[in-house]
CSV table of C-alpha atoms in Angstrom, one decimal:
chain,number,residue,atom,x,y,z
A,1,UNK,CA,-10.7,263.1,75.4
A,2,UNK,CA,-8.4,263.2,72.5
A,3,UNK,CA,-9.6,261.4,69.4
A,4,UNK,CA,-6.2,260.2,68.2
A,5,UNK,CA,-4.5,257.3,70.1
A,6,UNK,CA,-1.2,258.6,68.8
A,7,UNK,CA,-0.1,261.4,71.2
A,8,UNK,CA,0.5,264.5,69.2
A,9,UNK,CA,3.7,266.4,70.0
A,10,UNK,CA,1.4,269.3,70.7
A,11,UNK,CA,-0.8,267.4,73.1
A,12,UNK,CA,1.2,268.5,76.3
A,13,UNK,CA,0.7,272.1,75.3
A,14,UNK,CA,-3.1,271.8,75.2
A,15,UNK,CA,-5.0,274.6,77.0
A,16,UNK,CA,-8.3,272.7,77.4
A,17,UNK,CA,-9.6,273.0,80.9
A,18,UNK,CA,-10.4,269.9,82.9
A,19,UNK,CA,-13.9,268.6,82.7
A,20,UNK,CA,-14.7,269.9,86.2
A,21,UNK,CA,-13.7,273.4,85.2
A,22,UNK,CA,-15.8,273.2,82.0
A,23,UNK,CA,-18.8,272.4,84.1
A,24,UNK,CA,-18.3,275.3,86.4
A,25,UNK,CA,-17.9,273.0,89.4
A,26,UNK,CA,-14.4,274.3,90.4
A,27,UNK,CA,-15.7,277.8,90.9
A,28,UNK,CA,-18.1,276.5,93.6
A,29,UNK,CA,-16.2,273.6,95.1
A,30,UNK,CA,-12.6,273.3,93.9
A,31,UNK,CA,-11.1,269.8,93.6
A,32,UNK,CA,-8.8,269.0,96.5
A,33,UNK,CA,-6.0,267.5,94.5
A,34,UNK,CA,-4.2,265.9,97.4
A,35,UNK,CA,-7.3,263.9,98.4
A,36,UNK,CA,-8.2,263.0,94.7
A,37,UNK,CA,-4.6,261.8,94.1
A,38,UNK,CA,-4.6,259.7,97.3
A,39,UNK,CA,-7.8,258.0,96.2
A,40,UNK,CA,-6.5,257.5,92.6
A,41,UNK,CA,-3.3,255.9,93.9
A,42,UNK,CA,-5.2,253.6,96.1
A,43,UNK,CA,-7.7,252.4,93.5
A,44,UNK,CA,-5.1,252.1,90.8
A,45,UNK,CA,-2.9,250.1,93.2
A,46,UNK,CA,-5.8,247.6,93.8
A,47,UNK,CA,-6.2,247.2,90.0
A,48,UNK,CA,-2.6,247.0,88.8
A,49,UNK,CA,-0.9,245.4,91.8
A,50,UNK,CA,-3.6,243.2,93.3
A,51,UNK,CA,-5.5,242.3,90.1
A,52,UNK,CA,-8.9,243.6,91.2
A,53,UNK,CA,-11.4,244.6,88.6
A,54,UNK,CA,-11.5,248.3,88.0
A,55,UNK,CA,-15.2,248.9,88.8
A,56,UNK,CA,-14.9,246.9,92.1
A,57,UNK,CA,-11.6,248.6,93.1
A,58,UNK,CA,-13.1,252.1,92.5
A,59,UNK,CA,-16.3,251.2,94.3
A,60,UNK,CA,-14.4,249.9,97.3
A,61,UNK,CA,-12.1,252.9,97.4
A,62,UNK,CA,-14.8,255.5,97.0
A,63,UNK,CA,-17.1,253.8,99.6
A,64,UNK,CA,-14.2,254.4,102.1
A,65,UNK,CA,-13.5,257.9,101.1
A,66,UNK,CA,-16.6,259.5,102.5
A,67,UNK,CA,-15.0,263.0,102.8
A,68,UNK,CA,-14.8,263.4,99.0
A,69,UNK,CA,-17.2,265.7,97.2
A,70,UNK,CA,-19.2,264.4,94.3
A,71,UNK,CA,-17.0,266.2,91.7
A,72,UNK,CA,-13.9,264.7,93.4
A,73,UNK,CA,-15.4,261.2,93.3
A,74,UNK,CA,-16.1,261.7,89.6
A,75,UNK,CA,-12.5,263.0,89.1
A,76,UNK,CA,-11.1,259.9,90.8
A,77,UNK,CA,-13.1,257.5,88.6
A,78,UNK,CA,-12.4,259.4,85.4
A,79,UNK,CA,-8.6,259.7,86.0
A,80,UNK,CA,-8.2,256.0,86.9
A,81,UNK,CA,-10.2,254.8,83.9
A,82,UNK,CA,-8.4,257.3,81.6
A,83,UNK,CA,-5.0,255.9,82.7
A,84,UNK,CA,-6.1,252.3,82.3
A,85,UNK,CA,-7.2,253.1,78.7
A,86,UNK,CA,-3.8,254.6,77.9
A,87,UNK,CA,-1.5,252.6,80.3
A,88,UNK,CA,0.9,251.3,77.7
A,89,UNK,CA,1.1,254.7,75.9
A,90,UNK,CA,1.7,256.6,79.2
A,91,UNK,CA,4.5,254.2,80.2
A,92,UNK,CA,6.2,254.6,76.9
A,93,UNK,CA,6.0,258.4,77.1
A,94,UNK,CA,7.3,258.5,80.6
A,95,UNK,CA,10.2,256.1,79.9
A,96,UNK,CA,11.3,258.5,77.2
A,97,UNK,CA,10.4,261.7,78.9
A,98,UNK,CA,11.5,261.3,82.5
A,99,UNK,CA,15.1,260.3,83.3
A,100,UNK,CA,15.2,257.3,85.7
A,101,UNK,CA,11.5,256.6,85.5
A,102,UNK,CA,12.0,252.9,85.8
A,103,UNK,CA,14.1,253.3,89.0
A,104,UNK,CA,11.5,255.4,90.9
A,105,UNK,CA,9.5,253.7,93.6
A,106,UNK,CA,6.1,252.5,92.7
A,107,UNK,CA,4.1,255.4,94.2
A,108,UNK,CA,6.2,258.1,92.4
A,109,UNK,CA,5.8,256.2,89.2
A,110,UNK,CA,2.0,256.1,89.7
A,111,UNK,CA,1.9,259.8,90.5
A,112,UNK,CA,3.7,260.5,87.2
A,113,UNK,CA,1.4,258.1,85.3
A,114,UNK,CA,-1.7,259.8,86.6
A,115,UNK,CA,-0.3,263.2,85.7
A,116,UNK,CA,0.9,262.2,82.3
A,117,UNK,CA,-2.5,260.6,81.5
A,118,UNK,CA,-4.2,263.9,82.4
A,119,UNK,CA,-2.0,265.8,79.9
A,120,UNK,CA,-2.5,263.1,77.3
A,121,UNK,CA,-6.2,263.5,77.6
A,122,UNK,CA,-6.1,267.3,77.1
A,123,UNK,CA,-5.6,269.0,80.4
A,124,UNK,CA,-3.3,272.0,80.7
A,125,UNK,CA,0.3,271.0,81.2
A,126,UNK,CA,0.9,273.9,83.5
A,127,UNK,CA,-2.0,273.0,85.8
A,128,UNK,CA,-1.2,269.3,85.9
A,129,UNK,CA,2.5,270.1,86.6
A,130,UNK,CA,1.4,272.5,89.4
A,131,UNK,CA,-0.5,269.7,91.2
A,132,UNK,CA,2.4,267.3,90.5
A,133,UNK,CA,4.8,269.7,92.2
A,134,UNK,CA,2.4,269.8,95.2
A,135,UNK,CA,2.6,266.0,95.3
A,136,UNK,CA,6.3,266.0,95.6
A,137,UNK,CA,7.5,265.8,92.0
A,138,UNK,CA,9.9,268.3,90.7
A,139,UNK,CA,9.0,271.3,88.5
A,140,UNK,CA,9.2,270.3,84.8
A,141,UNK,CA,8.6,266.7,85.5
A,142,UNK,CA,6.4,266.4,82.5
A,143,UNK,CA,8.3,268.7,80.2
A,144,UNK,CA,9.6,265.9,78.1
A,145,UNK,CA,6.3,264.5,77.0
A,146,UNK,CA,6.2,266.4,73.7
A,147,UNK,CA,9.6,265.0,72.8
A,148,UNK,CA,8.5,261.5,73.8
A,149,UNK,CA,5.4,261.8,71.7
A,150,UNK,CA,7.5,262.6,68.6
A,151,UNK,CA,9.6,259.5,69.4
A,152,UNK,CA,6.4,257.4,69.4
A,153,UNK,CA,5.2,258.9,66.2
A,154,UNK,CA,8.6,258.1,64.5
A,155,UNK,CA,8.3,254.3,65.2
A,156,UNK,CA,7.5,252.0,62.4
A,157,UNK,CA,3.7,251.3,62.2
A,158,UNK,CA,3.9,247.7,63.4
A,159,UNK,CA,5.8,248.8,66.5
A,160,UNK,CA,3.8,252.0,67.1
A,161,UNK,CA,0.3,250.6,66.8
A,162,UNK,CA,0.3,248.4,70.0
A,163,UNK,CA,1.8,251.2,72.1
A,164,UNK,CA,-0.4,254.0,70.7
A,165,UNK,CA,-3.4,251.7,71.0
A,166,UNK,CA,-2.3,250.6,74.5
A,167,UNK,CA,-2.9,247.0,73.7
A,168,UNK,CA,-0.9,243.9,74.5
A,169,UNK,CA,1.0,242.7,71.5
A,170,UNK,CA,-1.1,239.6,70.9
A,171,UNK,CA,-4.3,241.6,71.2
A,172,UNK,CA,-3.0,244.3,68.8
A,173,UNK,CA,-2.3,241.6,66.3
A,174,UNK,CA,-5.9,240.3,66.7
A,175,UNK,CA,-7.2,243.8,66.1
A,176,UNK,CA,-5.3,244.1,62.9
A,177,UNK,CA,-6.7,240.8,61.8
A,178,UNK,CA,-10.2,241.8,62.8
A,179,UNK,CA,-10.3,245.3,61.4
A,180,UNK,CA,-7.6,245.4,58.8
A,181,UNK,CA,-7.0,249.0,57.6
A,182,UNK,CA,-9.5,250.2,60.2
A,183,UNK,CA,-7.5,248.8,63.2
A,184,UNK,CA,-6.2,252.2,64.3
A,185,UNK,CA,-9.6,253.8,64.1
A,186,UNK,CA,-11.1,250.9,66.0
A,187,UNK,CA,-8.5,251.1,68.8
A,188,UNK,CA,-8.9,254.8,69.0
A,189,UNK,CA,-12.6,254.5,69.6
A,190,UNK,CA,-12.0,251.7,72.1
A,191,UNK,CA,-10.0,254.2,74.1
A,192,UNK,CA,-12.7,256.8,74.4
A,193,UNK,CA,-15.1,257.1,77.2
A,194,UNK,CA,-18.4,255.3,76.5
A,195,UNK,CA,-21.7,257.2,76.7
A,196,UNK,CA,-24.2,256.5,79.4
A,197,UNK,CA,-27.0,254.7,77.6
A,198,UNK,CA,-30.3,253.5,78.9
A,199,UNK,CA,-33.0,251.2,77.5
A,200,UNK,CA,-36.5,252.3,78.2
A,201,UNK,CA,-38.8,249.8,79.9
A,202,UNK,CA,-41.7,249.5,77.4
A,203,UNK,CA,-43.9,248.0,80.2
A,204,UNK,CA,-43.9,251.4,81.9
A,205,UNK,CA,-43.9,253.8,79.0
A,206,UNK,CA,-42.4,254.7,75.7
A,207,UNK,CA,-39.2,256.5,75.0
A,208,UNK,CA,-40.8,260.0,74.9
A,209,UNK,CA,-42.4,259.5,78.3
A,210,UNK,CA,-39.1,258.3,79.9
A,211,UNK,CA,-37.4,261.4,78.4
A,212,UNK,CA,-40.0,263.6,80.1
A,213,UNK,CA,-39.5,261.8,83.4
A,214,UNK,CA,-35.8,262.3,83.2
A,215,UNK,CA,-36.1,265.9,82.1
A,216,UNK,CA,-38.1,266.6,85.3
A,217,UNK,CA,-35.2,265.3,87.3
A,218,UNK,CA,-32.8,267.6,85.4
A,219,UNK,CA,-31.4,265.0,83.1
A,220,UNK,CA,-31.0,265.9,79.5
A,221,UNK,CA,-31.2,263.0,77.0
A,222,UNK,CA,-31.2,262.2,73.3
A,223,UNK,CA,-32.5,259.2,71.5
A,224,UNK,CA,-30.0,256.5,70.5
A,225,UNK,CA,-29.5,256.7,66.7
A,226,UNK,CA,-29.7,253.0,66.0
A,227,UNK,CA,-31.8,251.4,68.7
A,228,UNK,CA,-35.5,252.5,68.9
A,229,UNK,CA,-35.4,251.6,72.6
A,230,UNK,CA,-32.5,253.7,73.9
A,231,UNK,CA,-31.6,257.0,75.3
A,232,UNK,CA,-28.2,258.6,75.8
A,233,UNK,CA,-28.0,260.5,79.1
A,234,UNK,CA,-26.1,263.7,78.4
A,235,UNK,CA,-26.3,265.0,81.9
A,236,UNK,CA,-23.5,263.5,84.1
A,237,UNK,CA,-25.3,262.0,87.0
A,238,UNK,CA,-25.6,258.9,89.2
A,239,UNK,CA,-28.4,257.2,87.2
A,240,UNK,CA,-29.1,254.7,90.0
A,241,UNK,CA,-30.2,257.6,92.3
A,242,UNK,CA,-32.8,258.8,89.9
A,243,UNK,CA,-36.5,258.3,90.8
A,244,UNK,CA,-37.2,257.1,87.2
A,245,UNK,CA,-34.6,254.3,87.6
A,246,UNK,CA,-35.9,253.3,91.0
A,247,UNK,CA,-39.4,253.1,89.5
A,248,UNK,CA,-38.2,250.8,86.8
A,249,UNK,CA,-38.7,253.2,83.9
A,250,UNK,CA,-35.3,252.4,82.4
A,251,UNK,CA,-32.3,250.1,82.7
A,252,UNK,CA,-28.7,251.0,81.8
A,253,UNK,CA,-27.8,249.0,78.7
A,254,UNK,CA,-25.5,249.8,75.9
A,255,UNK,CA,-27.1,250.5,72.5
A,256,UNK,CA,-25.3,247.5,71.0
A,257,UNK,CA,-26.6,245.2,73.6
A,258,UNK,CA,-30.1,246.5,72.9
A,259,UNK,CA,-29.7,245.6,69.2
A,260,UNK,CA,-28.5,242.1,70.0
A,261,UNK,CA,-31.6,241.7,72.2
A,262,UNK,CA,-33.8,242.8,69.3
A,263,UNK,CA,-32.5,239.8,67.2
A,264,UNK,CA,-34.4,237.5,69.5
A,265,UNK,CA,-37.9,238.9,68.6
A,266,UNK,CA,-39.2,236.9,71.5
A,267,UNK,CA,-42.8,235.7,71.0
A,268,UNK,CA,-45.0,235.4,74.1
A,269,UNK,CA,-44.6,231.6,74.3
A,270,UNK,CA,-41.5,229.8,75.6
A,271,UNK,CA,-38.1,231.6,75.5
A,272,UNK,CA,-34.8,230.8,77.2
A,273,UNK,CA,-32.1,233.3,78.1
A,274,UNK,CA,-29.4,230.7,78.5
A,275,UNK,CA,-26.6,232.9,79.9
A,276,UNK,CA,-28.7,235.4,81.7
A,277,UNK,CA,-26.2,236.9,84.1
A,278,UNK,CA,-27.8,239.8,86.0
A,279,UNK,CA,-30.5,239.9,83.4
A,280,UNK,CA,-30.2,243.0,81.3
A,281,UNK,CA,-31.3,241.2,78.1
A,282,UNK,CA,-33.8,239.1,80.1
A,283,UNK,CA,-35.7,242.2,81.0
A,284,UNK,CA,-35.6,243.3,77.3
A,285,UNK,CA,-37.0,240.0,76.2
A,286,UNK,CA,-39.8,240.2,78.8
A,287,UNK,CA,-40.9,243.5,77.2
A,288,UNK,CA,-40.8,241.9,73.8
A,289,UNK,CA,-43.1,239.2,75.2
A,290,UNK,CA,-45.4,241.8,76.7
A,291,UNK,CA,-44.9,240.1,80.1
A,292,UNK,CA,-46.7,237.0,78.8
A,293,UNK,CA,-45.5,233.4,78.2
A,294,UNK,CA,-42.6,231.7,80.0
A,295,UNK,CA,-39.2,233.3,80.0
A,296,UNK,CA,-36.5,231.1,81.5
A,297,UNK,CA,-33.4,232.9,82.8
A,298,UNK,CA,-30.5,230.4,83.4
A,299,UNK,CA,-27.2,231.1,85.0
A,300,UNK,CA,-24.5,229.3,87.0
A,301,UNK,CA,-24.2,231.9,89.8
A,302,UNK,CA,-26.8,232.4,92.4
A,303,UNK,CA,-25.6,236.0,93.1
A,304,UNK,CA,-26.5,237.0,89.6
A,305,UNK,CA,-29.8,235.3,89.8
A,306,UNK,CA,-30.7,237.2,92.9
A,307,UNK,CA,-29.7,240.5,91.2
A,308,UNK,CA,-32.0,239.5,88.4
A,309,UNK,CA,-34.9,238.8,90.7
A,310,UNK,CA,-34.5,242.3,92.2
A,311,UNK,CA,-34.4,243.9,88.8
A,312,UNK,CA,-37.6,242.0,87.6
A,313,UNK,CA,-39.5,243.4,90.6
A,314,UNK,CA,-38.3,246.9,89.9
A,315,UNK,CA,-39.2,246.6,86.2
A,316,UNK,CA,-42.6,245.1,86.9
A,317,UNK,CA,-41.7,241.9,85.0
A,318,UNK,CA,-43.8,238.8,86.0
A,319,UNK,CA,-43.0,236.2,83.3
A,320,UNK,CA,-39.4,235.4,84.3
A,321,UNK,CA,-38.5,232.0,85.8
A,322,UNK,CA,-34.9,232.0,87.2
A,323,UNK,CA,-33.1,228.7,87.2
A,324,UNK,CA,-29.6,228.0,88.6
A,325,UNK,CA,-27.8,225.4,86.5
A,326,UNK,CA,-24.6,223.4,87.1
A,327,UNK,CA,-21.4,224.7,85.5
A,328,UNK,CA,-20.7,221.4,83.7
A,329,UNK,CA,-21.1,217.6,83.9
A,330,UNK,CA,-24.1,215.3,83.4
A,331,UNK,CA,-26.1,217.2,85.9
A,332,UNK,CA,-26.5,220.0,83.3
A,333,UNK,CA,-28.6,217.7,81.0
A,334,UNK,CA,-30.7,216.7,84.0
A,335,UNK,CA,-31.4,220.4,84.8
A,336,UNK,CA,-32.3,221.2,81.2
A,337,UNK,CA,-34.3,218.1,80.5
A,338,UNK,CA,-37.7,219.8,80.9
A,339,UNK,CA,-36.8,222.4,78.2
A,340,UNK,CA,-35.3,220.0,75.7
A,341,UNK,CA,-36.7,220.7,72.2
A,342,UNK,CA,-39.5,223.0,73.5
A,343,UNK,CA,-38.2,226.6,73.2
A,344,UNK,CA,-39.3,229.0,70.5
A,345,UNK,CA,-36.2,231.1,71.1
A,346,UNK,CA,-32.9,230.5,72.8
A,347,UNK,CA,-30.5,233.3,73.4
A,348,UNK,CA,-26.9,232.3,74.1
A,349,UNK,CA,-25.2,235.6,75.0
A,350,UNK,CA,-21.9,233.7,75.7
A,351,UNK,CA,-19.1,234.7,78.1
A,352,UNK,CA,-16.3,236.0,76.0
A,353,UNK,CA,-13.1,238.0,75.9
A,354,UNK,CA,-15.0,241.3,76.3
A,355,UNK,CA,-12.9,243.0,73.7
A,356,UNK,CA,-15.9,244.9,72.5
A,357,UNK,CA,-16.3,246.6,75.9
A,358,UNK,CA,-12.8,247.9,76.5
A,359,UNK,CA,-14.3,251.5,76.7
A,360,UNK,CA,-16.1,250.5,79.8
A,361,UNK,CA,-13.7,247.8,81.1
A,362,UNK,CA,-10.3,249.1,80.0
A,363,UNK,CA,-8.4,246.9,82.5
A,364,UNK,CA,-9.7,243.7,80.8
A,365,UNK,CA,-7.1,244.0,78.1
A,366,UNK,CA,-4.3,243.5,80.6
A,367,UNK,CA,-5.8,240.3,82.1
A,368,UNK,CA,-6.5,238.6,78.8
A,369,UNK,CA,-4.0,236.1,77.5
A,370,UNK,CA,-3.9,233.9,74.3
A,371,UNK,CA,-4.6,230.9,76.5
A,372,UNK,CA,-7.7,232.5,78.1
A,373,UNK,CA,-8.9,233.5,74.6
A,374,UNK,CA,-8.6,229.8,73.5
A,375,UNK,CA,-10.6,228.8,76.7
A,376,UNK,CA,-13.3,231.3,75.8
A,377,UNK,CA,-13.7,229.8,72.3
A,378,UNK,CA,-13.9,226.2,73.6
A,379,UNK,CA,-16.5,227.2,76.1
A,380,UNK,CA,-18.6,229.1,73.5
A,381,UNK,CA,-18.7,226.1,71.3
A,382,UNK,CA,-19.8,223.9,74.2
A,383,UNK,CA,-22.5,226.4,75.3
A,384,UNK,CA,-23.9,226.7,71.7
A,385,UNK,CA,-23.9,222.9,71.4
A,386,UNK,CA,-25.6,222.4,74.8
A,387,UNK,CA,-28.3,225.0,74.5
A,388,UNK,CA,-29.1,224.3,70.8
A,389,UNK,CA,-30.8,221.2,72.1
A,390,UNK,CA,-33.5,223.3,73.8
A,391,UNK,CA,-34.7,224.8,70.4
A,392,UNK,CA,-37.8,223.2,69.0
A,393,UNK,CA,-38.2,222.4,65.3
A,394,UNK,CA,-38.8,225.7,63.6
A,395,UNK,CA,-37.4,227.7,66.5
A,396,UNK,CA,-34.4,230.0,66.6
A,397,UNK,CA,-31.1,230.0,68.3
A,398,UNK,CA,-29.5,233.4,68.7
A,399,UNK,CA,-25.8,233.5,69.5
A,400,UNK,CA,-24.1,236.7,70.6
A,401,UNK,CA,-20.9,238.0,72.2
A,402,UNK,CA,-19.5,241.4,73.3
A,403,UNK,CA,-16.3,240.4,71.4
A,404,UNK,CA,-14.9,241.9,68.2
A,405,UNK,CA,-12.7,238.9,67.5
A,406,UNK,CA,-13.8,236.6,64.6
A,407,UNK,CA,-12.5,233.5,66.3
A,408,UNK,CA,-15.2,234.0,69.0
A,409,UNK,CA,-17.9,235.0,66.5
A,410,UNK,CA,-18.1,233.9,62.9
A,411,UNK,CA,-15.7,231.0,63.5
A,412,UNK,CA,-17.8,229.6,66.4
A,413,UNK,CA,-21.0,229.9,64.3
A,414,UNK,CA,-19.4,228.2,61.3
A,415,UNK,CA,-18.1,225.4,63.5
A,416,UNK,CA,-21.6,224.8,64.8
A,417,UNK,CA,-23.2,224.9,61.4
A,418,UNK,CA,-20.7,222.4,60.1
A,419,UNK,CA,-22.0,219.9,62.6
A,420,UNK,CA,-25.7,220.8,62.5
A,421,UNK,CA,-27.1,220.8,59.0
A,422,UNK,CA,-30.6,221.2,60.4
A,423,UNK,CA,-29.7,224.9,61.2
A,424,UNK,CA,-29.4,227.8,58.8
A,425,UNK,CA,-28.5,231.4,59.2
A,426,UNK,CA,-31.2,234.0,59.0
A,427,UNK,CA,-29.7,237.4,58.0
A,428,UNK,CA,-30.1,239.9,60.7
A,429,UNK,CA,-31.4,242.5,58.2
A,430,UNK,CA,-34.5,240.3,57.9
A,431,UNK,CA,-35.2,240.8,61.6
A,432,UNK,CA,-34.1,244.4,62.0
A,433,UNK,CA,-35.4,245.7,58.7
A,434,UNK,CA,-33.4,246.6,55.6
A,435,UNK,CA,-32.5,250.2,56.6
A,436,UNK,CA,-31.3,249.4,60.1
A,437,UNK,CA,-29.9,246.0,59.1
A,438,UNK,CA,-27.7,247.6,56.4
A,439,UNK,CA,-26.1,249.9,59.0
A,440,UNK,CA,-25.3,247.3,61.6
A,441,UNK,CA,-24.6,244.0,59.7
A,442,UNK,CA,-21.7,242.5,58.0
A,443,UNK,CA,-22.9,239.7,55.7
A,444,UNK,CA,-25.7,237.9,57.6
A,445,UNK,CA,-24.4,238.8,61.0
A,446,UNK,CA,-24.8,241.7,63.5
A,447,UNK,CA,-21.4,243.3,63.6
A,448,UNK,CA,-21.0,246.4,65.8
A,449,UNK,CA,-17.9,248.5,66.8
A,450,UNK,CA,-17.4,251.8,68.5
A,451,UNK,CA,-15.6,253.5,65.6
A,452,UNK,CA,-18.5,252.6,63.2
A,453,UNK,CA,-21.6,252.7,65.3
A,454,UNK,CA,-20.8,254.5,68.6
A,455,UNK,CA,-21.8,251.4,70.5
A,456,UNK,CA,-19.7,248.7,72.3
A,457,UNK,CA,-18.5,246.0,70.0
A,458,UNK,CA,-21.1,243.2,69.6
A,459,UNK,CA,-21.6,240.2,67.4
A,460,UNK,CA,-25.0,238.4,66.8
A,461,UNK,CA,-26.2,235.6,64.7
A,462,UNK,CA,-29.7,234.2,64.2
A,463,UNK,CA,-29.8,230.4,63.5
A,464,UNK,CA,-33.0,228.8,62.5
A,465,UNK,CA,-33.7,225.1,63.2
A,466,UNK,CA,-35.5,223.3,60.4
A,467,UNK,CA,-39.1,222.1,61.1
């Protein structure tokens, strides 16, 4: 994928071969472009016209396209995600490169979008145009992309940035506030494909042992540079089909998420994962606790709790107690009463805008609104207030999000501290060690971003309650 969100005028003339060709797959089993395009159009339509989440739309589409080869299924997913990452850029380019683009029917527009996105991401203009002609578009349909790219480059910076970054205007403004001079680099990194990262299950072996297991299955890996628990899977594969995964030797988890989990430093006593979800960090905490003590995993959705129960069985985890809690109301306090003031650690990995995970969920940027962002902040403050009551004197409250926006992060913590003088901030470097802490912290907080760390964007704070 191109590393610059600004489309270079030379980008359409790129001669890089598509990923499938680079792997040598085409020589054995050529991609049937007509079937791939049909599946792309279907999945993309579900996302952009019906508002379905990208991963679910692709899962649904590919489950019903049983005649696709594995390399074709991969091509569908990659092309749809690539277009979603660059949606606004692609539309700008086509509006300036293709006469009458806005008047075309939706299907023809989407065919052009998918084709232009492939060129923008480095595929050969000639090859993409050839497949576009086969799909009913005229020869030279993409010939104006280089000219359109120059038009984009010529825009004033404030107008160019949201389009080149492919962000809604309000979110582009938030990125500028959050990252300042680094905003373009940050957006650039958010529009790259994320690596496939695993966290080794320390209950079943160390990192080197898991590397050996994966090597036997033909999967090449490298250690994550920041987290001592992680592996980057270099070999493109369906990780869920691997025997090592089925045996619970690893879980898929972003390196940034692993670092956030490390802030908890969970002792084998009484620990609460207050917004457990499907339990990725819950399982990480269970390893920290060496499968001892009581680890309470709380969530408001039974479906996610059931997923967690399945994952604990696969991971060989025995100390997790799942508990479904009400969404709101006085019933919440009743449900939490047995834990009030008794937990050594409470992790509040709060629901958020997800702006740190746009590499993996590129469609989320188009659903987010300023009103939704305000709702997230209000909920984060309520959750931190609610679950702080579970922390015993001398215990710790760890607050985290997968957002890069200060209003969901530092501002929420500062609001909490202003009302709770019995809590103080423990610098994350004291937990992670000076060397690692210096790399991943901003002030006393964990602050991660793709352009700086190669991880998803994460925030973390350790709050200590006075004894």
